[in-house]
Coordinates of C-alpha atoms in Angstrom, one line a residue:
M25 CA 3.2 -104.0 168.4
K26 CA 2.0 -105.8 165.3
S27 CA 4.2 -108.1 163.4
A28 CA 3.3 -108.6 159.9
K29 CA 6.9 -109.3 158.2
K30 CA 8.0 -112.2 160.8
K31 CA 6.6 -115.6 160.6
I32 CA 4.1 -115.6 163.5
Q33 CA 3.6 -119.1 164.9
I34 CA 0.4 -120.1 166.9
P35 CA 1.6 -120.6 170.6
E36 CA 1.3 -124.0 172.4
D37 CA -2.0 -125.1 173.6
K38 CA -0.8 -124.8 177.3
S39 CA -0.5 -121.2 177.0
I40 CA -3.7 -120.2 175.1
V41 CA -6.4 -118.6 177.3
A42 CA -9.0 -118.6 174.7
R43 CA -9.5 -119.3 171.3
C44 CA -12.2 -118.0 168.5
Q45 CA -12.8 -119.6 165.0
L46 CA -13.3 -116.6 162.6
S47 CA -14.9 -118.8 159.9
S48 CA -17.7 -121.4 159.6
N49 CA -15.4 -123.5 157.4
S50 CA -13.2 -125.5 159.6
T51 CA -10.6 -126.8 156.8
V52 CA -9.5 -123.1 156.6
E53 CA -7.2 -121.6 159.2
K54 CA -9.0 -118.6 160.6
I55 CA -8.5 -118.0 164.2
S56 CA -8.1 -115.6 166.9
V57 CA -6.1 -116.6 170.1
I58 CA -5.6 -115.0 173.5
T59 CA -2.3 -115.7 175.3
P60 CA -1.4 -114.0 178.6
F61 CA 0.7 -111.4 176.9
W62 CA -0.3 -111.5 173.1
L63 CA -3.4 -111.3 170.8
Y64 CA -3.2 -113.3 167.7
F65 CA -5.3 -113.2 164.4
I66 CA -4.7 -115.7 161.8
L67 CA -6.5 -115.6 158.5
D68 CA -5.0 -118.0 156.0
K69 CA -1.4 -116.6 155.3
K70 CA -1.8 -113.3 156.9
R71 CA -1.0 -113.1 160.5
W72 CA -1.1 -110.3 163.2
R73 CA 0.2 -110.3 166.8
F74 CA -0.7 -107.8 169.2
E75 CA 0.8 -106.9 172.7
N76 CA -2.0 -107.1 175.3
D77 CA -0.7 -104.1 177.0
N78 CA -0.8 -101.9 173.8
I79 CA -4.3 -102.6 173.0
T80 CA -6.7 -99.6 173.8
H81 CA -9.8 -100.9 172.1
I82 CA -11.2 -103.5 169.9
T83 CA -14.4 -103.3 167.9
V84 CA -16.2 -105.3 165.2
G85 CA -18.5 -103.7 162.6
H86 CA -18.2 -102.1 159.3
H87 CA -15.2 -100.1 157.9
R88 CA -15.4 -98.0 154.9
L89 CA -13.1 -98.5 152.0
M90 CA -11.4 -95.4 151.3
G91 CA -9.6 -96.6 147.9
P92 CA -13.0 -97.3 146.2
L93 CA -14.7 -94.2 147.7
I94 CA -12.0 -91.7 146.6
I95 CA -11.6 -93.4 143.3
G96 CA -15.5 -93.8 142.4
A97 CA -16.1 -90.1 143.4
L98 CA -13.1 -88.9 141.1
I99 CA -14.4 -91.0 138.2
A100 CA -18.1 -89.8 138.7
C101 CA -17.0 -86.1 138.8
F102 CA -14.6 -86.2 135.9
A103 CA -17.3 -88.2 133.8
I104 CA -19.9 -85.3 134.7
I105 CA -17.3 -82.8 133.6
F106 CA -16.7 -84.5 130.3
I107 CA -20.4 -85.0 129.7
S108 CA -21.0 -81.3 130.2
R109 CA -18.2 -80.3 127.7
N110 CA -19.7 -82.8 125.1
E111 CA -16.1 -83.8 124.0
F112 CA -16.6 -87.8 124.0
D113 CA -19.4 -90.1 123.1
P114 CA -22.0 -89.4 125.8
F115 CA -23.0 -93.2 126.2
L116 CA -19.5 -94.1 127.0
L117 CA -19.3 -91.2 129.6
L118 CA -22.7 -92.3 131.1
T119 CA -21.3 -95.7 131.5
I120 CA -18.2 -94.5 133.1
F121 CA -20.3 -92.5 135.5
V122 CA -22.5 -95.2 136.5
G123 CA -19.3 -97.4 137.1
G124 CA -17.8 -94.5 139.2
L125 CA -21.0 -94.4 141.1
I126 CA -21.1 -98.1 141.8
L127 CA -17.5 -98.0 142.9
L128 CA -18.4 -95.1 145.3
Y129 CA -21.3 -97.1 146.5
H130 CA -19.0 -100.2 147.3
G131 CA -16.4 -97.8 149.2
W132 CA -19.3 -96.3 151.3
S133 CA -21.1 -99.5 152.3
G134 CA -17.7 -100.9 153.3
S135 CA -16.6 -104.3 154.5
Q136 CA -17.0 -106.3 157.9
A137 CA -14.0 -105.9 160.0
I138 CA -12.2 -106.2 163.2
I139 CA -10.4 -102.9 164.3
V140 CA -7.9 -103.1 166.9
K141 CA -6.8 -99.7 168.2
E142 CA -3.2 -99.6 169.8
K143 CA -1.5 -96.8 171.7
N144 CA 0.2 -95.7 168.6
D145 CA -1.6 -97.4 165.7
T146 CA -4.9 -98.8 164.3
T147 CA -5.1 -102.1 162.4
V148 CA -8.2 -103.0 160.4
I149 CA -8.6 -106.8 159.6
Y150 CA -11.4 -107.4 157.2
L151 CA -13.3 -110.7 157.3
K152 CA -15.9 -112.0 155.0
E153 CA -18.0 -112.9 157.8
I154 CA -18.1 -112.3 161.6
P155 CA -18.7 -115.1 163.7
E156 CA -21.6 -115.0 166.3
A157 CA -19.1 -115.8 169.1
M158 CA -17.0 -112.8 168.4
D159 CA -18.9 -110.3 170.6
S160 CA -18.6 -112.9 173.7
Y161 CA -15.0 -113.6 172.6
L162 CA -14.3 -109.8 172.7
R163 CA -16.3 -109.3 176.1
F164 CA -14.2 -112.2 177.6
Y165 CA -11.0 -110.6 176.3
R166 CA -11.7 -107.2 177.7
N167 CA -12.8 -108.9 181.1
Y168 CA -9.6 -111.0 181.1
L169 CA -7.6 -107.8 180.6
T170 CA -9.3 -106.0 183.5
K171 CA -8.9 -108.8 185.7
R172 CA -5.3 -109.4 184.8
N173 CA -4.5 -105.7 185.3
D174 CA -6.2 -105.7 188.6
A175 CA -4.2 -108.7 189.6
M176 CA -0.9 -107.2 188.6
S177 CA -1.6 -104.0 190.5
I178 CA -2.7 -105.9 193.8
F179 CA 0.7 -107.9 193.2
H180 CA 2.7 -104.7 192.7
I181 CA 1.1 -103.0 195.8
A182 CA 1.9 -106.1 197.8

């Protein structure tokens, strides 16, 4: 369950299992925190909280931006149509066509992001830079969940 509307507070230090700084600039609050029941992502004023039991997969990589991709494609297509009909100034239409292609390229190249897949939802958290420690942090998180679930199943059997 993600929570974007409620004010999410960083948990107390005694309940934090692991913490990862998401920015090289230490003055800006960009962190991820693992607690026994929750995974937090805090980027300036945006905050996400995910329940550990609902998370099915977390990946880090590039994510395509659908808005610029679709809008750039539409602009480029309509500019080609208007150029072929010769109704407007061709220099203006050529400029609009190139702008649409640039927007299309921007959407296609995408942005760096953390993708959190839950049982019923997928959340994409865009970052300007992915920290070097993020792969290790996610590996630790996956191992932590596996060991925690194994311990809970042994406890349940006993």
